[in-house]
CSV table of C-alpha atoms in Angstrom, one decimal:
chain,number,residue,atom,x,y,z
J,34,MET,CA,24.9,2.1,-24.2
J,35,PRO,CA,29.3,1.2,-24.6
J,36,VAL,CA,31.5,1.4,-21.3
J,37,GLU,CA,33.7,3.6,-23.5
J,38,LEU,CA,31.0,6.4,-24.3
J,39,VAL,CA,29.9,6.5,-20.4
J,40,GLN,CA,33.8,7.3,-18.9
J,41,LYS,CA,34.6,9.4,-21.8
J,42,VAL,CA,31.1,11.5,-20.5
J,43,GLU,CA,32.5,11.0,-17.1
J,44,GLY,CA,35.9,12.8,-18.1
J,45,LEU,CA,34.7,15.7,-19.4
J,46,SER,CA,35.4,19.5,-18.0
J,47,ASP,CA,32.3,21.6,-17.3
J,48,LEU,CA,33.2,23.2,-20.8
J,49,GLU,CA,33.4,20.1,-22.3
J,50,LEU,CA,30.0,18.9,-21.3
J,51,ALA,CA,28.6,22.6,-22.1
J,52,LEU,CA,29.7,22.2,-26.2
J,53,LEU,CA,28.6,18.4,-26.1
J,54,LEU,CA,24.7,19.4,-24.5
J,55,SER,CA,24.8,22.1,-27.3
J,56,PHE,CA,25.8,19.5,-29.7
J,57,VAL,CA,23.1,16.8,-28.7
J,58,ALA,CA,20.7,19.1,-28.4
J,59,ASN,CA,21.5,20.9,-31.3
J,60,GLU,CA,21.3,24.3,-29.6
J,61,HIS,CA,23.6,27.1,-28.2
J,62,CYS,CA,25.0,28.3,-25.3
J,63,LEU,CA,26.2,31.1,-23.5
J,64,ILE,CA,29.7,30.9,-21.0
J,65,GLN,CA,30.6,33.5,-18.4
J,66,THR,CA,33.2,34.0,-15.9
J,67,GLU,CA,35.6,36.7,-14.7
J,68,GLN,CA,36.6,39.4,-16.8
J,69,ASN,CA,40.5,38.4,-16.6
J,70,ALA,CA,39.8,35.2,-17.6
J,71,LEU,CA,38.5,35.9,-21.2
J,72,ASP,CA,41.2,35.0,-23.1
J,73,HIS,CA,41.9,31.9,-21.6
J,74,LEU,CA,37.9,30.8,-21.6
J,75,GLN,CA,38.4,31.6,-25.3
J,76,GLN,CA,41.5,30.1,-25.7
J,77,GLU,CA,40.1,27.3,-23.7
J,78,LEU,CA,37.2,26.8,-26.0
J,79,GLN,CA,39.4,26.5,-29.3
J,80,LEU,CA,41.5,23.8,-28.1
J,81,ILE,CA,38.4,22.0,-27.1
J,82,ALA,CA,37.1,22.2,-30.4
J,83,SER,CA,40.3,20.9,-31.9
J,84,ASN,CA,41.3,18.6,-29.6
J,85,ILE,CA,38.1,17.2,-27.9
J,86,TYR,CA,35.1,17.0,-31.1
J,87,ASN,CA,37.8,17.3,-33.8
J,88,VAL,CA,35.5,20.4,-35.6
J,89,SER,CA,36.2,23.4,-37.0
J,90,HIS,CA,36.0,26.9,-34.7
J,91,LEU,CA,35.7,30.4,-35.7
J,92,VAL,CA,36.3,33.3,-33.0
J,93,ILE,CA,34.7,36.5,-33.7
J,94,GLU,CA,35.6,39.4,-31.6
J,95,CYS,CA,33.1,42.3,-30.6
J,96,SER,CA,33.2,45.9,-29.3
J,97,THR,CA,31.3,48.6,-29.0
J,98,GLU,CA,33.1,50.1,-32.5
J,99,THR,CA,31.9,46.9,-33.9
J,100,THR,CA,29.6,46.7,-37.1
J,101,LEU,CA,27.2,45.1,-39.1
J,102,ASN,CA,30.3,44.7,-41.7
J,103,ASP,CA,32.4,44.0,-39.1
J,104,PHE,CA,30.6,41.0,-38.3
J,105,ASN,CA,30.0,40.3,-41.6
J,106,ASN,CA,33.2,40.1,-42.8
J,107,ALA,CA,34.1,38.1,-39.9
J,108,LEU,CA,31.9,35.3,-40.9
J,109,LEU,CA,33.1,35.7,-44.5
J,110,ALA,CA,36.7,35.3,-43.7
J,111,GLY,CA,36.5,32.2,-41.6
J,112,ALA,CA,33.7,30.6,-44.1
J,113,ALA,CA,34.5,27.4,-46.6
J,114,PRO,CA,33.4,26.0,-49.7
J,115,GLY,CA,30.3,24.1,-49.1
J,116,GLU,CA,29.5,20.9,-49.9
J,117,GLY,CA,28.4,20.7,-53.8
J,118,SER,CA,30.6,24.4,-54.2
J,119,GLY,CA,32.3,24.7,-57.5
J,120,SER,CA,35.2,27.3,-58.4
J,121,PRO,CA,34.3,30.6,-59.9
J,122,GLU,CA,34.8,29.1,-63.6
J,123,ASP,CA,32.4,26.3,-62.6
J,124,ASN,CA,30.0,29.0,-61.7
J,125,ARG,CA,30.0,31.3,-64.3
J,126,ASP,CA,30.0,27.9,-67.0
J,127,ALA,CA,26.8,26.8,-65.1
J,128,ASP,CA,23.8,25.4,-67.0
J,129,PRO,CA,21.2,28.6,-67.8
J,130,ALA,CA,18.5,26.6,-67.1
J,131,GLU,CA,19.5,25.1,-63.9
J,132,SER,CA,17.5,26.5,-61.1
J,133,GLU,CA,17.9,29.2,-59.1
J,134,LYS,CA,18.0,26.9,-55.8
J,135,ASP,CA,20.3,24.6,-57.6
J,136,GLN,CA,22.9,27.6,-58.7
J,137,ARG,CA,23.2,29.2,-55.1
J,138,LYS,CA,23.7,25.9,-53.7
J,139,ARG,CA,27.0,25.8,-56.0
J,140,THR,CA,28.1,28.7,-54.5
J,141,THR,CA,27.1,28.5,-51.0
J,142,LEU,CA,29.8,29.1,-48.2
J,143,THR,CA,29.7,27.4,-44.8
J,144,THR,CA,30.4,28.6,-41.7
J,145,PRO,CA,32.9,26.3,-39.1
J,146,ASN,CA,31.2,24.3,-36.8
J,147,ILE,CA,32.0,26.1,-33.9
J,148,ILE,CA,31.8,30.1,-33.6
J,149,VAL,CA,33.0,31.9,-30.5
J,150,LEU,CA,31.4,34.8,-30.3
J,151,ARG,CA,33.3,37.2,-27.9
J,152,ASN,CA,31.2,40.1,-26.3
J,153,PRO,CA,29.1,40.1,-28.5
J,154,ASN,CA,26.6,42.3,-25.8
J,155,LEU,CA,29.4,45.3,-26.4
J,156,ALA,CA,28.0,45.8,-30.0
J,157,ASP,CA,25.2,47.5,-31.8
J,158,TYR,CA,21.4,46.2,-32.1
J,159,GLU,CA,22.5,45.7,-35.6
J,160,THR,CA,25.3,43.3,-35.3
J,161,GLN,CA,23.2,41.3,-32.0
J,162,ILE,CA,20.3,40.9,-34.7
J,163,GLN,CA,22.7,39.6,-37.1
J,164,ALA,CA,23.9,36.7,-35.2
J,165,LEU,CA,20.6,36.5,-34.4
J,166,GLU,CA,19.5,36.2,-37.5
J,167,LEU,CA,22.3,33.0,-38.1
J,168,ILE,CA,20.8,30.9,-35.2
J,169,ARG,CA,17.6,31.0,-36.3
J,170,SER,CA,17.6,30.2,-40.2
J,171,LYS,CA,21.5,29.2,-40.2
J,172,HIS,CA,21.7,31.3,-43.1
J,173,ILE,CA,23.0,34.5,-43.9
J,174,GLY,CA,23.5,35.5,-47.9
J,175,ASP,CA,25.6,33.1,-49.3
J,176,ILE,CA,26.7,31.6,-46.2
J,177,THR,CA,25.3,29.0,-44.2
J,178,ALA,CA,26.0,27.0,-40.9
J,179,PRO,CA,26.3,23.3,-41.0
J,180,LYS,CA,24.6,20.5,-39.7
J,181,CYS,CA,26.4,19.8,-36.6
J,182,PHE,CA,26.6,24.1,-35.6
J,183,CYS,CA,26.8,25.8,-32.0
J,184,MET,CA,27.3,29.2,-31.7
J,185,VAL,CA,29.5,29.9,-28.3
J,186,ILE,CA,29.0,33.5,-26.8
J,187,VAL,CA,31.7,34.4,-24.7
J,188,GLN,CA,31.6,37.4,-22.1
J,189,CYS,CA,32.1,38.6,-18.5
J,190,GLY,CA,29.3,38.1,-15.9
J,191,ASP,CA,28.6,41.9,-15.1
J,192,GLY,CA,28.4,43.1,-18.5
J,193,PRO,CA,25.9,44.8,-20.4
J,194,PRO,CA,23.2,42.2,-20.9
J,195,LEU,CA,22.7,40.9,-24.3
J,196,ASN,CA,19.8,41.9,-26.7
J,197,LYS,CA,16.7,40.3,-25.1
J,198,HIS,CA,15.8,38.3,-28.6
J,199,LEU,CA,19.5,36.7,-28.7
J,200,ASN,CA,19.4,36.0,-25.0
J,201,ASP,CA,16.1,34.1,-25.4
J,202,HIS,CA,17.5,31.8,-28.1
J,203,ILE,CA,20.3,30.7,-26.2
J,204,PHE,CA,19.7,27.6,-24.8
J,205,LEU,CA,21.9,27.3,-21.5
J,206,SER,CA,24.0,29.5,-20.1
J,207,HIS,CA,26.7,28.6,-17.6
J,208,TYR,CA,29.4,30.4,-15.2
J,209,HIS,CA,33.0,29.2,-15.3
J,210,ASP,CA,34.4,29.4,-12.3
J,211,LEU,CA,38.3,30.1,-12.2
J,212,GLU,CA,38.9,27.4,-9.6
J,213,ASP,CA,37.7,24.6,-12.0
J,214,GLY,CA,40.5,25.4,-14.4
J,215,PHE,CA,41.8,25.6,-17.9
J,216,THR,CA,42.3,21.8,-18.6
J,217,ASN,CA,43.6,22.1,-22.0
J,218,LEU,CA,44.8,24.9,-21.6
J,219,GLU,CA,47.4,24.3,-19.2
J,220,SER,CA,49.3,21.4,-21.6
J,221,ALA,CA,49.1,24.1,-24.6
J,222,SER,CA,51.6,27.4,-23.7
J,223,GLU,CA,53.2,27.3,-26.6
J,224,TRP,CA,50.0,27.6,-28.7
J,225,ILE,CA,48.8,30.6,-26.2
J,226,GLU,CA,51.7,32.3,-26.8
J,227,ASP,CA,51.1,32.3,-30.8
J,228,ASP,CA,47.7,32.9,-30.2
J,229,ARG,CA,48.6,36.2,-28.5
J,230,SER,CA,51.1,37.2,-31.3
J,231,SER,CA,47.6,37.9,-33.3
J,232,SER,CA,45.3,39.3,-30.4
J,233,SER,CA,44.7,42.5,-32.3
J,234,SER,CA,43.2,40.2,-35.1
J,235,VAL,CA,38.9,40.1,-35.7
J,236,VAL,CA,38.8,36.7,-36.1
J,237,ARG,CA,41.4,34.2,-34.7
J,238,ARG,CA,41.8,30.3,-35.8
J,239,SER,CA,43.4,28.2,-33.7
J,240,VAL,CA,46.9,27.0,-35.1
J,241,ILE,CA,46.4,23.7,-34.1
J,242,GLN,CA,45.4,22.9,-37.5
J,243,THR,CA,47.9,20.0,-38.3
J,244,GLN,CA,48.1,16.8,-38.5
J,245,GLU,CA,51.4,16.3,-36.3
J,246,ASN,CA,50.2,18.7,-34.0
J,247,ARG,CA,46.2,17.7,-33.5
J,248,VAL,CA,45.4,15.6,-30.6
J,249,GLU,CA,43.4,12.8,-30.8
J,250,ARG,CA,39.8,13.3,-31.3
J,251,THR,CA,37.8,12.2,-28.4
J,252,PHE,CA,34.3,12.2,-29.4
J,253,SER,CA,33.1,10.8,-33.0
J,254,ASP,CA,30.0,11.9,-34.9
J,255,ALA,CA,28.6,8.5,-34.4
J,256,ASP,CA,29.2,9.4,-30.4
J,257,VAL,CA,27.4,12.6,-30.5
J,258,GLN,CA,25.0,10.4,-33.2
J,259,SER,CA,24.4,7.9,-30.7
J,260,LEU,CA,23.4,10.6,-27.5
J,261,VAL,CA,21.2,12.3,-29.4
J,262,ASP,CA,19.4,8.9,-30.2
J,263,LYS,CA,19.4,7.6,-27.1
J,264,SER,CA,17.7,10.7,-25.8
J,265,LYS,CA,14.3,11.0,-28.4
J,266,LYS,CA,13.6,8.3,-26.2
J,267,VAL,CA,13.6,9.9,-23.1
J,268,ILE,CA,9.7,9.8,-21.4
J,269,MET,CA,8.7,12.1,-18.9
J,270,THR,CA,5.5,11.3,-16.7
J,271,ALA,CA,2.5,13.1,-15.7
J,272,GLY,CA,3.9,13.8,-12.2
J,273,VAL,CA,7.4,15.3,-13.1
J,274,ARG,CA,5.6,17.1,-16.5
J,275,CYS,CA,3.2,18.6,-13.6
J,276,TYR,CA,6.4,19.2,-11.1
J,277,LEU,CA,8.1,21.2,-14.4
J,278,GLN,CA,5.3,23.4,-15.2
J,279,ASN,CA,5.2,24.3,-11.8
J,280,ILE,CA,8.1,25.7,-11.2
J,281,VAL,CA,7.4,27.8,-14.6
J,282,THR,CA,4.3,29.0,-13.1
J,283,PHE,CA,6.1,29.8,-10.1
J,284,LEU,CA,9.4,31.5,-11.3
J,285,ARG,CA,6.6,33.6,-13.4
J,286,GLN,CA,4.6,34.6,-10.2
J,287,HIS,CA,7.8,35.5,-8.3
J,288,ARG,CA,7.6,39.4,-7.0
J,289,ALA,CA,11.2,39.5,-7.9
J,290,VAL,CA,11.3,38.7,-11.9
J,291,ASP,CA,10.1,41.3,-14.5
J,292,GLY,CA,8.6,40.8,-17.5
J,293,GLY,CA,7.9,36.7,-16.7
J,294,ILE,CA,9.4,33.7,-18.4
J,295,THR,CA,8.7,32.8,-22.5
J,296,PRO,CA,7.3,30.2,-24.1
J,297,ARG,CA,10.9,29.7,-25.5
J,298,ALA,CA,12.7,29.0,-21.9
J,299,THR,CA,10.2,26.9,-21.4
J,300,LYS,CA,10.7,24.4,-24.2
J,301,ALA,CA,14.2,24.6,-23.9
J,302,PHE,CA,13.5,23.6,-20.1
J,303,ASP,CA,11.7,20.6,-20.9
J,304,THR,CA,14.4,19.8,-23.8
J,305,LEU,CA,17.3,19.8,-20.9
J,306,ALA,CA,16.0,18.2,-18.6
J,307,LYS,CA,15.7,15.0,-21.0
J,308,TYR,CA,19.7,15.2,-21.3
J,309,ILE,CA,21.3,15.7,-18.1
J,310,TYR,CA,22.1,13.6,-15.1
J,311,PRO,CA,22.9,14.2,-11.6
J,312,ARG,CA,25.6,13.2,-9.6
J,313,ALA,CA,25.8,13.0,-5.9
J,314,HIS,CA,28.6,14.8,-5.6
J,315,LEU,CA,27.2,17.5,-8.0
J,316,ARG,CA,27.1,21.1,-5.7
J,317,ALA,CA,23.6,22.9,-5.7
J,318,THR,CA,25.1,26.1,-6.9
J,319,ALA,CA,24.8,28.0,-10.4
J,320,LYS,CA,28.6,27.4,-10.4
J,321,SER,CA,27.9,23.5,-10.6
J,322,PHE,CA,27.3,21.6,-14.2
J,323,PHE,CA,26.2,18.9,-15.5
J,324,ARG,CA,28.6,15.4,-15.4
J,325,CYS,CA,26.7,12.8,-17.4
J,326,LEU,CA,24.0,12.6,-19.6
J,327,ALA,CA,20.8,10.3,-18.7
J,328,SER,CA,21.2,8.6,-21.4
J,329,LEU,CA,24.1,7.1,-21.0
J,330,HIS,CA,23.2,6.1,-17.3
J,331,GLY,CA,20.6,4.1,-18.6
J,332,LEU,CA,18.2,6.3,-17.6
J,333,ASP,CA,15.0,7.1,-20.2
J,334,TYR,CA,12.5,8.8,-17.9
J,335,VAL,CA,13.5,12.3,-16.3
J,336,THR,CA,13.5,12.5,-12.6
J,337,PRO,CA,12.3,15.9,-10.3
J,338,SER,CA,16.6,15.7,-9.6
J,339,LEU,CA,16.8,16.3,-13.5
J,340,VAL,CA,14.1,19.3,-13.6
J,341,ALA,CA,16.3,21.0,-10.7
J,342,ILE,CA,19.4,21.2,-12.2
J,343,ALA,CA,18.0,21.8,-15.8
J,344,ALA,CA,15.8,25.0,-14.2
J,345,ARG,CA,19.6,26.0,-12.6
J,346,LYS,CA,21.0,26.1,-16.5
J,347,ILE,CA,18.3,27.5,-18.4
J,348,TYR,CA,17.0,30.1,-16.4
J,349,PRO,CA,19.9,32.2,-15.0
J,350,HIS,CA,20.3,34.3,-18.0
J,351,ARG,CA,16.9,34.6,-19.0
J,352,ILE,CA,15.6,36.0,-15.5
J,353,LYS,CA,15.3,40.1,-15.1
J,354,LEU,CA,15.5,41.4,-11.8
J,355,THR,CA,12.5,43.8,-11.0
J,356,VAL,CA,13.3,47.3,-9.7
J,357,PRO,CA,11.9,48.6,-6.6
J,358,GLU,CA,9.5,50.9,-8.5
J,359,ARG,CA,7.8,48.1,-10.0
J,360,ASP,CA,7.1,45.8,-7.6
J,361,ARG,CA,3.2,44.7,-7.5
J,362,SER,CA,2.9,45.0,-3.9
J,363,LEU,CA,3.5,48.7,-4.0
J,364,GLN,CA,0.1,48.6,-5.5
J,365,TYR,CA,-1.6,47.6,-2.1
J,366,GLY,CA,0.1,49.6,-0.2
J,367,SER,CA,4.2,48.3,0.6
J,368,ASP,CA,6.7,50.6,1.7
J,369,LEU,CA,9.2,52.0,-1.2
J,370,ALA,CA,12.4,51.7,1.5
J,371,ALA,CA,11.0,47.8,2.5
J,372,VAL,CA,10.6,46.7,-1.1
J,373,ARG,CA,14.0,48.1,-1.9
J,374,ALA,CA,15.4,46.1,1.5
J,375,TYR,CA,13.4,43.1,0.3
J,376,LEU,CA,15.3,43.2,-3.5
J,377,GLU,CA,18.6,44.0,-2.0
J,378,GLY,CA,21.2,41.0,-3.2
J,379,VAL,CA,18.6,39.0,-5.2
J,380,THR,CA,20.2,37.1,-7.7
J,381,PRO,CA,18.8,35.1,-10.5
J,382,GLU,CA,20.1,32.3,-8.9
J,383,SER,CA,18.6,33.3,-5.5
J,384,ILE,CA,15.6,33.2,-7.5
J,385,ILE,CA,15.4,29.8,-9.1
J,386,GLU,CA,16.9,28.4,-5.3
J,387,ASP,CA,13.5,29.7,-3.7
J,388,VAL,CA,11.1,28.1,-6.4
J,389,LEU,CA,13.1,25.1,-5.9
J,390,ALA,CA,12.3,25.0,-2.4
J,391,ALA,CA,8.6,26.3,-2.6
J,392,VAL,CA,7.4,24.0,-5.7
J,393,GLU,CA,7.1,19.9,-4.2
J,394,PRO,CA,8.7,17.9,-5.8
J,395,PRO,CA,6.7,14.2,-6.8
J,396,LEU,CA,7.3,11.1,-5.1
């Protein structure tokens, strides 16, 4: 693996790496932060799309008043003619004998590569399901998503939950600590002011679109494809596979988990364990994030450390905490007040740490 590519990945911030992992895995991510930092987080993601990966991006802001039509109109406003699409005149003059599939291809619109969906948890059920449909099928009416597509959901950590089906289709979650800062935003103060002037718009595009203002891209399509190809060669031994399955089993049986763990979460767990690589200085909390990809360090196998880190990124947003009245031990005579005291202060992160401490990793 080229040394230059290794150095690029090692120099990425947590947010930049979150997008890279999503691109490599061809999945989507959830990024949370404090309520008063959502504007800065959104702007940082826009700059990362433009400056680091040089891909198109679109911001859709949701609220309690956002409707399905608002969401569809925002997608339509941000879409561009897809490959092979012709002008309206060309479409009117199309050959009547042309197949319906070919005619649809001529009129298809394509979404940007990155859609930053802000506060979808505040929108109604229909809007969230529409976002899920775009994730699952990459197709809504005449609007399709490109091959390299990532939906980044941005919201505060203490807001209402996402629709459970949409939430389960989010590959990984990350909480951005304000202490980690906003690397790209700090060097783009002029753009911040320009962007704030259009804060009332539902759809925002970065104004950094001109060639003279665009920062040289850091990752090319070839770089990302190299990581994808390398990850396909990663293997998992029987011992590590058993360790992974034991973690899933312990999570499902944990008394503070309500509703268990979905099969999709387990599939994502297996996938992410092949992409991440721990470094000695990683903090062992949910705020820590991946610093390198295993493939960049010459690893073609999964280690128990990779599995543990993957668990901290796959499950926090998927674990639903039980209420004291639903605790299983009440069926066997436990005191409700004692159960309340036990569950007080329990978080998805603490559950994951409990399980990782209980499951013995293979040697």
